[in-house]
GROMACS .gro file of C-alpha atoms in nm:
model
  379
    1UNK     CA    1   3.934  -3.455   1.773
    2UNK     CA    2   4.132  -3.248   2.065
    3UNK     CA    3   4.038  -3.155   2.391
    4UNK     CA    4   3.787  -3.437   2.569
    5UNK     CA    5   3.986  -3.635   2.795
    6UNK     CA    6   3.928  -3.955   2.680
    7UNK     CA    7   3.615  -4.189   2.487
    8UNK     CA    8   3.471  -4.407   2.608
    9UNK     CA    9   3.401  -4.190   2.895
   10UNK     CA   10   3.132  -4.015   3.086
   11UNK     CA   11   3.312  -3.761   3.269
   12UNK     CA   12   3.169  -3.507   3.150
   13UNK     CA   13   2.953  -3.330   2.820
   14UNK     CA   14   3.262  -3.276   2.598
   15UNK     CA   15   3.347  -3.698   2.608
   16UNK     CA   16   2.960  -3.777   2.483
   17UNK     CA   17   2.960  -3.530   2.196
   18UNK     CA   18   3.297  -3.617   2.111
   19UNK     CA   19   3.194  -4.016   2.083
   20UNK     CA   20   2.885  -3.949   1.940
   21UNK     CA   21   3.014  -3.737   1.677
   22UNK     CA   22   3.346  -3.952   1.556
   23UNK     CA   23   3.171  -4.261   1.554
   24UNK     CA   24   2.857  -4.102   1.334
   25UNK     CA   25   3.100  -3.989   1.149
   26UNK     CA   26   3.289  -4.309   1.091
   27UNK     CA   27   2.971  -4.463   0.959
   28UNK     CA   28   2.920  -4.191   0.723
   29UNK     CA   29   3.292  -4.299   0.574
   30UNK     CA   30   3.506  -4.066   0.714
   31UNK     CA   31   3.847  -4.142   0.953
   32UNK     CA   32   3.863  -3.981   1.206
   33UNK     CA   33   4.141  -4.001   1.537
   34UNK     CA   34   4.039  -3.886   1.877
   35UNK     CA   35   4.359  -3.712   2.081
   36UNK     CA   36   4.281  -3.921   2.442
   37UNK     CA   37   4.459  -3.817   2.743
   38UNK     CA   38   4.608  -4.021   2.949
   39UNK     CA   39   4.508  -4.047   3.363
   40UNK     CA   40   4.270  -4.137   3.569
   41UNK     CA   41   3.918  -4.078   3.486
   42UNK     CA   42   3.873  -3.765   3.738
   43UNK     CA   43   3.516  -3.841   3.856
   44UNK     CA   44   3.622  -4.214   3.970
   45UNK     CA   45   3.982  -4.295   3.950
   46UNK     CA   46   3.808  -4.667   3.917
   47UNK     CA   47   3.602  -4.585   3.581
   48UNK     CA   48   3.750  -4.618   3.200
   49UNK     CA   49   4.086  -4.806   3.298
   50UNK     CA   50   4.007  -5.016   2.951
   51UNK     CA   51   3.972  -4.690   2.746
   52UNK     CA   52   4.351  -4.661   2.815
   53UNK     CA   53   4.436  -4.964   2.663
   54UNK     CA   54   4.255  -4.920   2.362
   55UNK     CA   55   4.377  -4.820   2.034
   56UNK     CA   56   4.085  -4.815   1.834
   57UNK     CA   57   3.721  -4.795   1.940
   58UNK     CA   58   3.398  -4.819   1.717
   59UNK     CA   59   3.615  -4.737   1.433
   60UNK     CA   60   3.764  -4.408   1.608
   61UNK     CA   61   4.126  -4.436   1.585
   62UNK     CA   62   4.262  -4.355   1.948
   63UNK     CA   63   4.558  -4.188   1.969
   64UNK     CA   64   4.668  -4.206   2.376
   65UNK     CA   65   4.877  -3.852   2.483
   66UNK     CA   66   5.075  -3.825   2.745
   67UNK     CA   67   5.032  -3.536   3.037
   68UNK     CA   68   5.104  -3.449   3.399
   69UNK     CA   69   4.902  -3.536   3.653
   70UNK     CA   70   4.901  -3.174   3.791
   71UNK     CA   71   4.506  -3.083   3.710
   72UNK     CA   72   4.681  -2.700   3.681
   73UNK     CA   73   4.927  -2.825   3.360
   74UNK     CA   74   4.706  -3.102   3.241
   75UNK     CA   75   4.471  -2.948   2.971
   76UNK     CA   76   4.800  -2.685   2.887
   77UNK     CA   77   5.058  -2.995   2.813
   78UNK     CA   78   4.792  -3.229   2.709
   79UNK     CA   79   4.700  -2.982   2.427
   80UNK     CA   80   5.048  -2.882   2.307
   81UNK     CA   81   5.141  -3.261   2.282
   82UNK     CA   82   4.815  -3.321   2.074
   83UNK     CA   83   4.864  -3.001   1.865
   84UNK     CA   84   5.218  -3.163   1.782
   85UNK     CA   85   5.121  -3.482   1.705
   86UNK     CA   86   4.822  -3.349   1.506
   87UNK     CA   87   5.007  -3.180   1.274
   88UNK     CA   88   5.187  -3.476   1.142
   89UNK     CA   89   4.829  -3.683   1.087
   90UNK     CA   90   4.801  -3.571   0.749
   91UNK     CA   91   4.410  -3.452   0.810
   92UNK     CA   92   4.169  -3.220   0.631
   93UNK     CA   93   4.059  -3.057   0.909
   94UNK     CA   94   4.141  -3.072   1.325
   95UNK     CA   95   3.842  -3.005   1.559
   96UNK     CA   96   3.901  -2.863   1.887
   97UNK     CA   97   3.625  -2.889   2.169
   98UNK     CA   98   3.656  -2.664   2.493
   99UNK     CA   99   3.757  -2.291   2.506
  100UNK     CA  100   4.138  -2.426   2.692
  101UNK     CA  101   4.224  -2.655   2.428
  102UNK     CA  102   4.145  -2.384   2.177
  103UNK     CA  103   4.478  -2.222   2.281
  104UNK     CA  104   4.658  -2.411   2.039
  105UNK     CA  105   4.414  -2.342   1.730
  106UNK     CA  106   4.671  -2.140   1.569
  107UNK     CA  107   4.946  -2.330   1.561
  108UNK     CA  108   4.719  -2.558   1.261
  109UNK     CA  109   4.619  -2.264   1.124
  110UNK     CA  110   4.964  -2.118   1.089
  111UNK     CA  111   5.042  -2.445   0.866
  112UNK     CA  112   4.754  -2.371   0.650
  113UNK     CA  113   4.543  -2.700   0.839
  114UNK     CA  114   4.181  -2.613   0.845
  115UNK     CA  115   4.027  -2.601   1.211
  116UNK     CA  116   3.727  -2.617   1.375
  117UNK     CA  117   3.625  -2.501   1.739
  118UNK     CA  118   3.320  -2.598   1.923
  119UNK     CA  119   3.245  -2.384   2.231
  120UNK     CA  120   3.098  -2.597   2.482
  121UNK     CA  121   3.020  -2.321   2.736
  122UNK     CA  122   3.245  -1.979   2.865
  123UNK     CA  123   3.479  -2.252   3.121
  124UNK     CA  124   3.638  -1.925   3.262
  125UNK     CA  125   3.304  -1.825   3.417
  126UNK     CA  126   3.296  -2.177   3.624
  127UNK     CA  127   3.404  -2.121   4.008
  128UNK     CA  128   3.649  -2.350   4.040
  129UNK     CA  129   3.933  -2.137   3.793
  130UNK     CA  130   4.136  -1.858   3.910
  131UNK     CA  131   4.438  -1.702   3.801
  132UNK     CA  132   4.653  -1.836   3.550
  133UNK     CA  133   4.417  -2.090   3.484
  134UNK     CA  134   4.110  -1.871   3.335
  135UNK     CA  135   4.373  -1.658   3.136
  136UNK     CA  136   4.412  -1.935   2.987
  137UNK     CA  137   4.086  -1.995   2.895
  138UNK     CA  138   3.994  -1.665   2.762
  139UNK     CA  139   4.305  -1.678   2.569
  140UNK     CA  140   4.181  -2.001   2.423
  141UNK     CA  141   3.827  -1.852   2.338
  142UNK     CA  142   3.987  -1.545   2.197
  143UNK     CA  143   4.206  -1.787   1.970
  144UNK     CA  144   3.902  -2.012   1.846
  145UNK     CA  145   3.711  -1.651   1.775
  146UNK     CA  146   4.029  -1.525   1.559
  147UNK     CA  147   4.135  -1.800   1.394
  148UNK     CA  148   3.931  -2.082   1.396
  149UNK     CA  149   3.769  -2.135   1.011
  150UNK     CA  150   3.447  -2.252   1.192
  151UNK     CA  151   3.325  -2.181   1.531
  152UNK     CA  152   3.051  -2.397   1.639
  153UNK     CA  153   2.827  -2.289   1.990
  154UNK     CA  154   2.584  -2.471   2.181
  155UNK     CA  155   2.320  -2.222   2.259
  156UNK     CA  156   2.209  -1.853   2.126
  157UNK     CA  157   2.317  -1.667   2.436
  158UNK     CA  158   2.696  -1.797   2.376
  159UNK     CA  159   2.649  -1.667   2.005
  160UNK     CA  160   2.523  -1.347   2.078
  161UNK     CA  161   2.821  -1.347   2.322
  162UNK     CA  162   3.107  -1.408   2.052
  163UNK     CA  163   2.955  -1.160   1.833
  164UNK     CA  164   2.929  -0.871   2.101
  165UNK     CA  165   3.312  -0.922   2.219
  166UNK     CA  166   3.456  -1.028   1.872
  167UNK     CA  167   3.230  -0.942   1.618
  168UNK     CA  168   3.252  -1.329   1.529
  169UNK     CA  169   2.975  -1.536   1.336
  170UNK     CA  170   2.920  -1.849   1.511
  171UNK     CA  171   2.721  -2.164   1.426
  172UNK     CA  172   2.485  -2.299   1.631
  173UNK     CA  173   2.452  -2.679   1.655
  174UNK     CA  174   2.300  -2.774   1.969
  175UNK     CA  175   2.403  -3.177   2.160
  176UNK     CA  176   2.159  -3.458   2.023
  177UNK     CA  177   1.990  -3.772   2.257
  178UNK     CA  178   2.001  -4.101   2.169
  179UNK     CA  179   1.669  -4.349   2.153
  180UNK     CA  180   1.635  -4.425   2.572
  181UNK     CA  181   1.610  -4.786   2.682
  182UNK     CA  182   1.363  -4.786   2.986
  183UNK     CA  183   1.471  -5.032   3.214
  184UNK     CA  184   1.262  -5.089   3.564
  185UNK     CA  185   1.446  -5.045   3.933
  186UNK     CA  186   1.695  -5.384   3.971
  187UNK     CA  187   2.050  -5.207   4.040
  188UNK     CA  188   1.891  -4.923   4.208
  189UNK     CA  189   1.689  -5.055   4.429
  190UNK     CA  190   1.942  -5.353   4.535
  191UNK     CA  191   2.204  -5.091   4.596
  192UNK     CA  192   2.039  -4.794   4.727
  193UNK     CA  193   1.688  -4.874   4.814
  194UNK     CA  194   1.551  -4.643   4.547
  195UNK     CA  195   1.199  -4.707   4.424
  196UNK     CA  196   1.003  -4.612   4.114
  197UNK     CA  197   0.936  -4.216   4.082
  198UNK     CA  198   0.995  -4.223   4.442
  199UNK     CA  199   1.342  -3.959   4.443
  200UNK     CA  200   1.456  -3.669   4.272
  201UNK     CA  201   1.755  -3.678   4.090
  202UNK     CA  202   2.056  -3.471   3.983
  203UNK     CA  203   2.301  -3.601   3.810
  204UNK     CA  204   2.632  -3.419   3.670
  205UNK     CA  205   2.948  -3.355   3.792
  206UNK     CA  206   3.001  -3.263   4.134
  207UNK     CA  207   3.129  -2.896   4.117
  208UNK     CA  208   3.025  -2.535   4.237
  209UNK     CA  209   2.880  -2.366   3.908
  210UNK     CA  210   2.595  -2.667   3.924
  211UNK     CA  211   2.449  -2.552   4.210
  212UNK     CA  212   2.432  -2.856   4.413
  213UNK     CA  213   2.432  -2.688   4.777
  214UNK     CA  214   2.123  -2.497   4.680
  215UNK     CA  215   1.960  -2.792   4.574
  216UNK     CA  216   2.065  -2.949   4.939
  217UNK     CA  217   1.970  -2.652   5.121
  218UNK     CA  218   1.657  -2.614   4.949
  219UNK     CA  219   1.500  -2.980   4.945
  220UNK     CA  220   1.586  -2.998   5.339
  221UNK     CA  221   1.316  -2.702   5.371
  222UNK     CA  222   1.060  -2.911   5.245
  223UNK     CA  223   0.888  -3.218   5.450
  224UNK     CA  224   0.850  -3.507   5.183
  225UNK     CA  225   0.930  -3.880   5.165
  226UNK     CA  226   1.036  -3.877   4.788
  227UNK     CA  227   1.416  -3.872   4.833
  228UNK     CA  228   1.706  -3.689   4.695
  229UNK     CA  229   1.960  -3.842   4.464
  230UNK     CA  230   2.282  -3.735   4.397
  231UNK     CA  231   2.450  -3.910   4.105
  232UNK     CA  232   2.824  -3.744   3.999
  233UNK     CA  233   3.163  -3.787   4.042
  234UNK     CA  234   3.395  -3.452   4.140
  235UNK     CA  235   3.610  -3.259   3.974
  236UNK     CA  236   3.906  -3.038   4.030
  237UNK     CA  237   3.673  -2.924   4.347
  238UNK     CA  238   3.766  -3.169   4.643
  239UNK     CA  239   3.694  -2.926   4.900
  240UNK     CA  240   3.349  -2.862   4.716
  241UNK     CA  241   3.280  -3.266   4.703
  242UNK     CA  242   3.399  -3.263   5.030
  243UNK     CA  243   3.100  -2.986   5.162
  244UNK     CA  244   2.817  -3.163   4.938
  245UNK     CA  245   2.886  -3.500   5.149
  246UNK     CA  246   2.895  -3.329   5.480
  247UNK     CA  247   2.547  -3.126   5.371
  248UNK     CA  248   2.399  -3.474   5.234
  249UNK     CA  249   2.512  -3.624   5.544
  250UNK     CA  250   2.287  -3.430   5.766
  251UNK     CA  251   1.905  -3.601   5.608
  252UNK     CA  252   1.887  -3.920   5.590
  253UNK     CA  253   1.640  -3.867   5.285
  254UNK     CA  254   1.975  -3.803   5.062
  255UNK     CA  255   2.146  -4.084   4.888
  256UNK     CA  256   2.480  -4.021   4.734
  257UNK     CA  257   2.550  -4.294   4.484
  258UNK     CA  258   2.916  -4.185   4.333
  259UNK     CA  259   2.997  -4.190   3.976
  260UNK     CA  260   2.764  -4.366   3.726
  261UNK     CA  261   2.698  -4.474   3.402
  262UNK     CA  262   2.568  -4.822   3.197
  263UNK     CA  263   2.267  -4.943   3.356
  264UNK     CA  264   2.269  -4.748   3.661
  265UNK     CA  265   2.249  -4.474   3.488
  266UNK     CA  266   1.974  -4.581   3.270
  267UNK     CA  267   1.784  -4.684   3.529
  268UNK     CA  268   1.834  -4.390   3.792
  269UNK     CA  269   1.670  -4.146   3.472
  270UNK     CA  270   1.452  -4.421   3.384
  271UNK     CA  271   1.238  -4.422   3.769
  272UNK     CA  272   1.323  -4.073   3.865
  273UNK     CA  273   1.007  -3.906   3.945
  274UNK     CA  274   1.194  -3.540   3.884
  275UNK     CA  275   1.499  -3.428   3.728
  276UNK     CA  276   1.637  -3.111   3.869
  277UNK     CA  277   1.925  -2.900   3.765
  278UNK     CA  278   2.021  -2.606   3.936
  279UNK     CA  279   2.329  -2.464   3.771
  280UNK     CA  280   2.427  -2.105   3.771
  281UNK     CA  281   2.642  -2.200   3.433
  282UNK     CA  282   2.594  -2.437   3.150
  283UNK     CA  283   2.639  -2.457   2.788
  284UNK     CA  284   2.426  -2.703   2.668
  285UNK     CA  285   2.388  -2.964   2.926
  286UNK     CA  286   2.405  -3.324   2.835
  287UNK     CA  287   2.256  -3.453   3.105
  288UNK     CA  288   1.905  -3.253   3.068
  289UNK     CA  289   1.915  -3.367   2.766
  290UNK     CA  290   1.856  -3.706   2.867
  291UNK     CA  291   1.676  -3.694   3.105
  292UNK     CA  292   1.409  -3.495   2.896
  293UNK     CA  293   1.458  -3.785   2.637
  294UNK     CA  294   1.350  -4.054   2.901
  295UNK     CA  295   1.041  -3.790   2.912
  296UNK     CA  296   1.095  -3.686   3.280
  297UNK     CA  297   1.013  -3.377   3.479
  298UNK     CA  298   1.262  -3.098   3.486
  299UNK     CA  299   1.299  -2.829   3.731
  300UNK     CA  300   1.585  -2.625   3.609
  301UNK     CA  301   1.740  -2.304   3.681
  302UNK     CA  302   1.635  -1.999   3.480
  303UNK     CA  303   1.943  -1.925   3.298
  304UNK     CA  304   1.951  -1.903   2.904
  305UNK     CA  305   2.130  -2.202   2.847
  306UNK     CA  306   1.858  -2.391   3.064
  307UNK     CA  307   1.554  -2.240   2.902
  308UNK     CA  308   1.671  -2.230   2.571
  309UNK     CA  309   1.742  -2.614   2.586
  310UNK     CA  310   1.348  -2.709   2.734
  311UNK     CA  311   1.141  -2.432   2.624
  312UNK     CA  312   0.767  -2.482   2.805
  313UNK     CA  313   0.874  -2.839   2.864
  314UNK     CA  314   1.031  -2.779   3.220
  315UNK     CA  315   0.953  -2.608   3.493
  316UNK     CA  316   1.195  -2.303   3.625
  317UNK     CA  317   1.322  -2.129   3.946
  318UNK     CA  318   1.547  -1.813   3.983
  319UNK     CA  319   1.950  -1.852   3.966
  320UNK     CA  320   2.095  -1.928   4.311
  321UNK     CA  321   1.769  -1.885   4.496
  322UNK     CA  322   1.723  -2.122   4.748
  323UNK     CA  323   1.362  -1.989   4.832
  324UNK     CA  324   1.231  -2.012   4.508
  325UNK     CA  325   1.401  -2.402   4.446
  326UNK     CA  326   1.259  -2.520   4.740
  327UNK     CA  327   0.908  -2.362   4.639
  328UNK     CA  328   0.899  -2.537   4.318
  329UNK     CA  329   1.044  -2.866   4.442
  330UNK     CA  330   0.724  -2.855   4.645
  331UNK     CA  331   0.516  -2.755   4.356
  332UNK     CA  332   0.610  -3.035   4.170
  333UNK     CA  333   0.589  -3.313   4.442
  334UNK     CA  334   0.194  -3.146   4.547
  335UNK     CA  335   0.121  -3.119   4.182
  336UNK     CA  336   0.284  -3.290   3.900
  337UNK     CA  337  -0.022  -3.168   3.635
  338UNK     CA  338   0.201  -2.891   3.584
  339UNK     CA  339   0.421  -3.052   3.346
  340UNK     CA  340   0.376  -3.186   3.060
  341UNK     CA  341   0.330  -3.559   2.980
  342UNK     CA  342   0.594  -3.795   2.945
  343UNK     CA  343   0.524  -3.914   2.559
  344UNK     CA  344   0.479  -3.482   2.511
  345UNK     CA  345   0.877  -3.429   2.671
  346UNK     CA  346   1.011  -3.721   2.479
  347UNK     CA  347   0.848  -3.646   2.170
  348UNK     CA  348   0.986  -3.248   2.189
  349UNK     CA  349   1.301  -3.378   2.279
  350UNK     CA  350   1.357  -3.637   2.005
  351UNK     CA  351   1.209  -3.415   1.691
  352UNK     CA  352   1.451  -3.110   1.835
  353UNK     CA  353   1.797  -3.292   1.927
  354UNK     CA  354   1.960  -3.539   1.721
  355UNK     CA  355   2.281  -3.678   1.710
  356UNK     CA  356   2.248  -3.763   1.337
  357UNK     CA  357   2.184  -3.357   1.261
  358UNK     CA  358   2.430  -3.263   1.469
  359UNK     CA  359   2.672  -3.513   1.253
  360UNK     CA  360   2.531  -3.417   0.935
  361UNK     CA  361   2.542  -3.038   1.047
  362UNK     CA  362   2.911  -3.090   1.110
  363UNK     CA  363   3.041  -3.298   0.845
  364UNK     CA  364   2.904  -3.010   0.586
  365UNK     CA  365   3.132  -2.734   0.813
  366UNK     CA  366   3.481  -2.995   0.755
  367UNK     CA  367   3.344  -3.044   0.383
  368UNK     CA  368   3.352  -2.610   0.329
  369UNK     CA  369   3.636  -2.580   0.519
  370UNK     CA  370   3.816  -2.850   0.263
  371UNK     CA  371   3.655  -2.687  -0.044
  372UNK     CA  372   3.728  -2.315   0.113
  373UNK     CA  373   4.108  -2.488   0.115
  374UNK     CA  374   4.127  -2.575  -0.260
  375UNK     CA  375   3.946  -2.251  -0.341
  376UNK     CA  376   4.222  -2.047  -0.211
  377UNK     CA  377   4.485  -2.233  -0.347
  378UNK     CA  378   4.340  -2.227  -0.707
  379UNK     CA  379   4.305  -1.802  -0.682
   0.00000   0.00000   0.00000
C-alpha cells in the first residue's frame, strides 16, 4: 500500500480505507506492508506520534519512509522513496491510493510488477493546488489511467470521467462503514457543553473545497439555539483555517473542537441532531459515510459524489449557495419529518457499504492481476 500518509491515522479518507482494507485483508491470509510517511500528523501535529514508532500494526507490516517536511515535495519524495523500496519487497501486486502518488505507477509496471490504482477523487480540482503541484496530479491520474492493470474509482461520475478523457474502464468499489457503537454525551458535554441532538455537525478536514465558510455564513442567517460544530483539523490551507476561526469567532453558537477521533468522535456523530456537508468536491466521503451509519440526518451538497453516496436518504442544497444552505438548515431544524428514520438511514447504509465487499471486491482484482501475470508468461 502507497500513498496514505500513515495508519493508524484519521487524517483524512485515504488513511481509513487504507487500514480497513490491509487489515481485512490480513485476516483473509494475505501479507500485506503499508508505505507510512514519516511527519507530523498534519491535522494535529499532537495526534499519531505512536504510529511512528510502530513497525507492525494489526498484522500490517509498516514500513516507515522518510520525506521532507516541505508540504510542496512531500507526496513527490515520499512516493519515489516508496516506489524504490517497493520494488525490492518481492510482492504480487503494489496498490497505489491518490491520483499524486500514482506518478510513480510506471516505474512497477516497467519491471513487469502488477499495480493497482484507486482514485479517491480528481485532487487537482481541490482549491488549495496550483502550479506545479496539480501538474503533478494530473500527471499522476494520467499514469494510473495508462498503466495501471486495475483502476479502481469511488463513484460513477469519476468513471464516466476516466472513460471520456482516456477511454479507460474503471472499477467501481465504493468506501464501506463499520458496525457504530452509540455512546451517550460524557466527553462532549464535559468539554464543550454539547448536548444530545442539540448541534449540527461537520466534521472533515478543514480546507476550501468542503465548503465550510458557506456553512458559517449560512447557519448565522438563521435564528436557532441548536449549535454549530466544527470538528477537523487543517490542511495545507493555514490561511483558510485561519478565516474559518475568525468567521466562527463572530457567534457564540459555534464551537470549534480541533482534531478528533476515538470516543469523541463517536460520540460527537452519535448526539448530533444533523450532519451537514457542504463540499463543492468529494470522491466518496468517509465521513458521510458514518455519519449515515450512526443513522443521522444529512444535509449535503448536490454534487454527484454527494447524491450518489445517500440517494433519498439525505436531504440536498445547491453547490456553493449560501441561500439555499441556510434555507434547508432551517427546514430541517422546523421539520425533521422530512428525513427518513434513523433505523431506515442505518439500515440503507449498512446493506449498501461494507468494508468486507469492498475487501473481497479487491482481493479478486490482485488475484486477476496475479493470474493475468502467469498467463502472459506461459503465451
Amino acid at each position: 500500500m502507497i500513498g496514505h500518509k500513515r495508519i493508524p491515522s484519521r487524517e483524512g479518507g485515504v488513511e481509513i480505507v487504507v487500514e480497513e482494507l490491509s487489515t481485512r485483508l490480513v485476516q483473509m491470509g494475505h501479507s500485506v506492508t503499508a508505505y507510512n510517511r514519516k511527519g507530523n500528523n498534519v491535522a494535529d501535529k499532537n495526534a499519531d506520534k505512536e504510529a511512528h514508532k510502530l513497525k507492525k500494526y494489526k498484522g500490517i507490516k509498516i514500513v516507515n519512509v522518510p520525506c521532507p517536511d516541505k508540504k510542496a515535495l512531500n507526496a513527490v519524495v515520499y512516493s519515489f522513496i516508496a516506489t524504490i523500496m517497493a520494488l525490492f519487497g518481492n510482492y504480487d501486486v503494489i496498490h497505489y491510493h491518490a491520483e499524486g502518488p500514482c506518478s510513480m505507477l510506471v516505474i512497477p509496471h516497467f519491471f513487469g510488477i502488477r499495480t493497482i490504482a484507486t482514485i479517491h477523487g480528481l485532487d487537482w480540482q481541490r482549491a488549495k493546488w496550483g502550479g506545479f503541484a496539480t501538474k503533478f496530479l494530473k500527471f499522476g491520474e494520467k499514469c494510473a489511467a495508462k498503466y495501471a492493470d486495475e483502476v479502481i474509482v469511488l463513484s460513477t461520475n469519476v468513471q464516466q470521467y476516466f472513460k471520456d478523457v482516456y477511454n479507460r474502464e474503471t472499477i467501481y468499489i465504493p468506501n464501506g462503514v463499520n458496525k457504530t457503537e452509540f455512546r451517550e454525551p460524557d466527553i462532549i458535554a464535559k468539554k464543550f457543553g454539547l448536548e444530545k441532538e442539540k448541534y449540527i455537525l461537520y466534521l472533515g478536514r478543514l480546507v476550501p473545497e468542503k465548503g465550510i465558510t458557506y456553512l458559517l455564513d449560512a447557519y448565522s442567517k438563521i435564528d436557532t439555539d441548536i449549535k454549530l460544530v466544527i470538528a477537523g483539523g487543517g490542511s495545507h490551507s493555514s490561511d483558510y483555517v485561519q478565516e474559518v476561526y475568525e468567521k466562527a469567532a463572530k457567534d457564540e453558537r459555534v464551537v470549534m473542537t480541533g482534531f478528533v477521533q476515538g470516543h469523541l468522535l463517536a460520540e460527537l456523530f452519535s448526539n448530533c441532531y444533523l450532519y451537514t456537508l457542504p463540499s463543492d468536491i468529494e470522491g466518496m466521503p468517509i465521513s458521510l459515510l458514518e455519519a449515515m451509519s450512526y443513522g443521522r440526518r444529512c444535509l449535503v451538497s448536490d454534487i454527484p459524489e454527494n447524491m450518489e453516496t445517500c440517494k433519498g436518504f439525505a436531504q440536498y442544497f445547491e453547490k456553493s449557495n449560501i441561500e439555499d444552505l441556510a434555507k434547508k438548515l432551517k427546514a430541517s431544524i422546523e421539520t425533521p419529518e422530512i428525513y427518513h428514520t434513523n433505523d431506515e438511514i442505518m439500515e440503507y447504509c449498512y446493506r449498501r457499504f461494507d468494508w468486507n465487499k469492498v475487501t473481497g471486491a479487491s482481493a479478486r482484482l490482485y488475484i486477476d492481476a496475479i493470474l493475468n501475470v502467469e498467463r502472459i508468461d506461459k503465451v
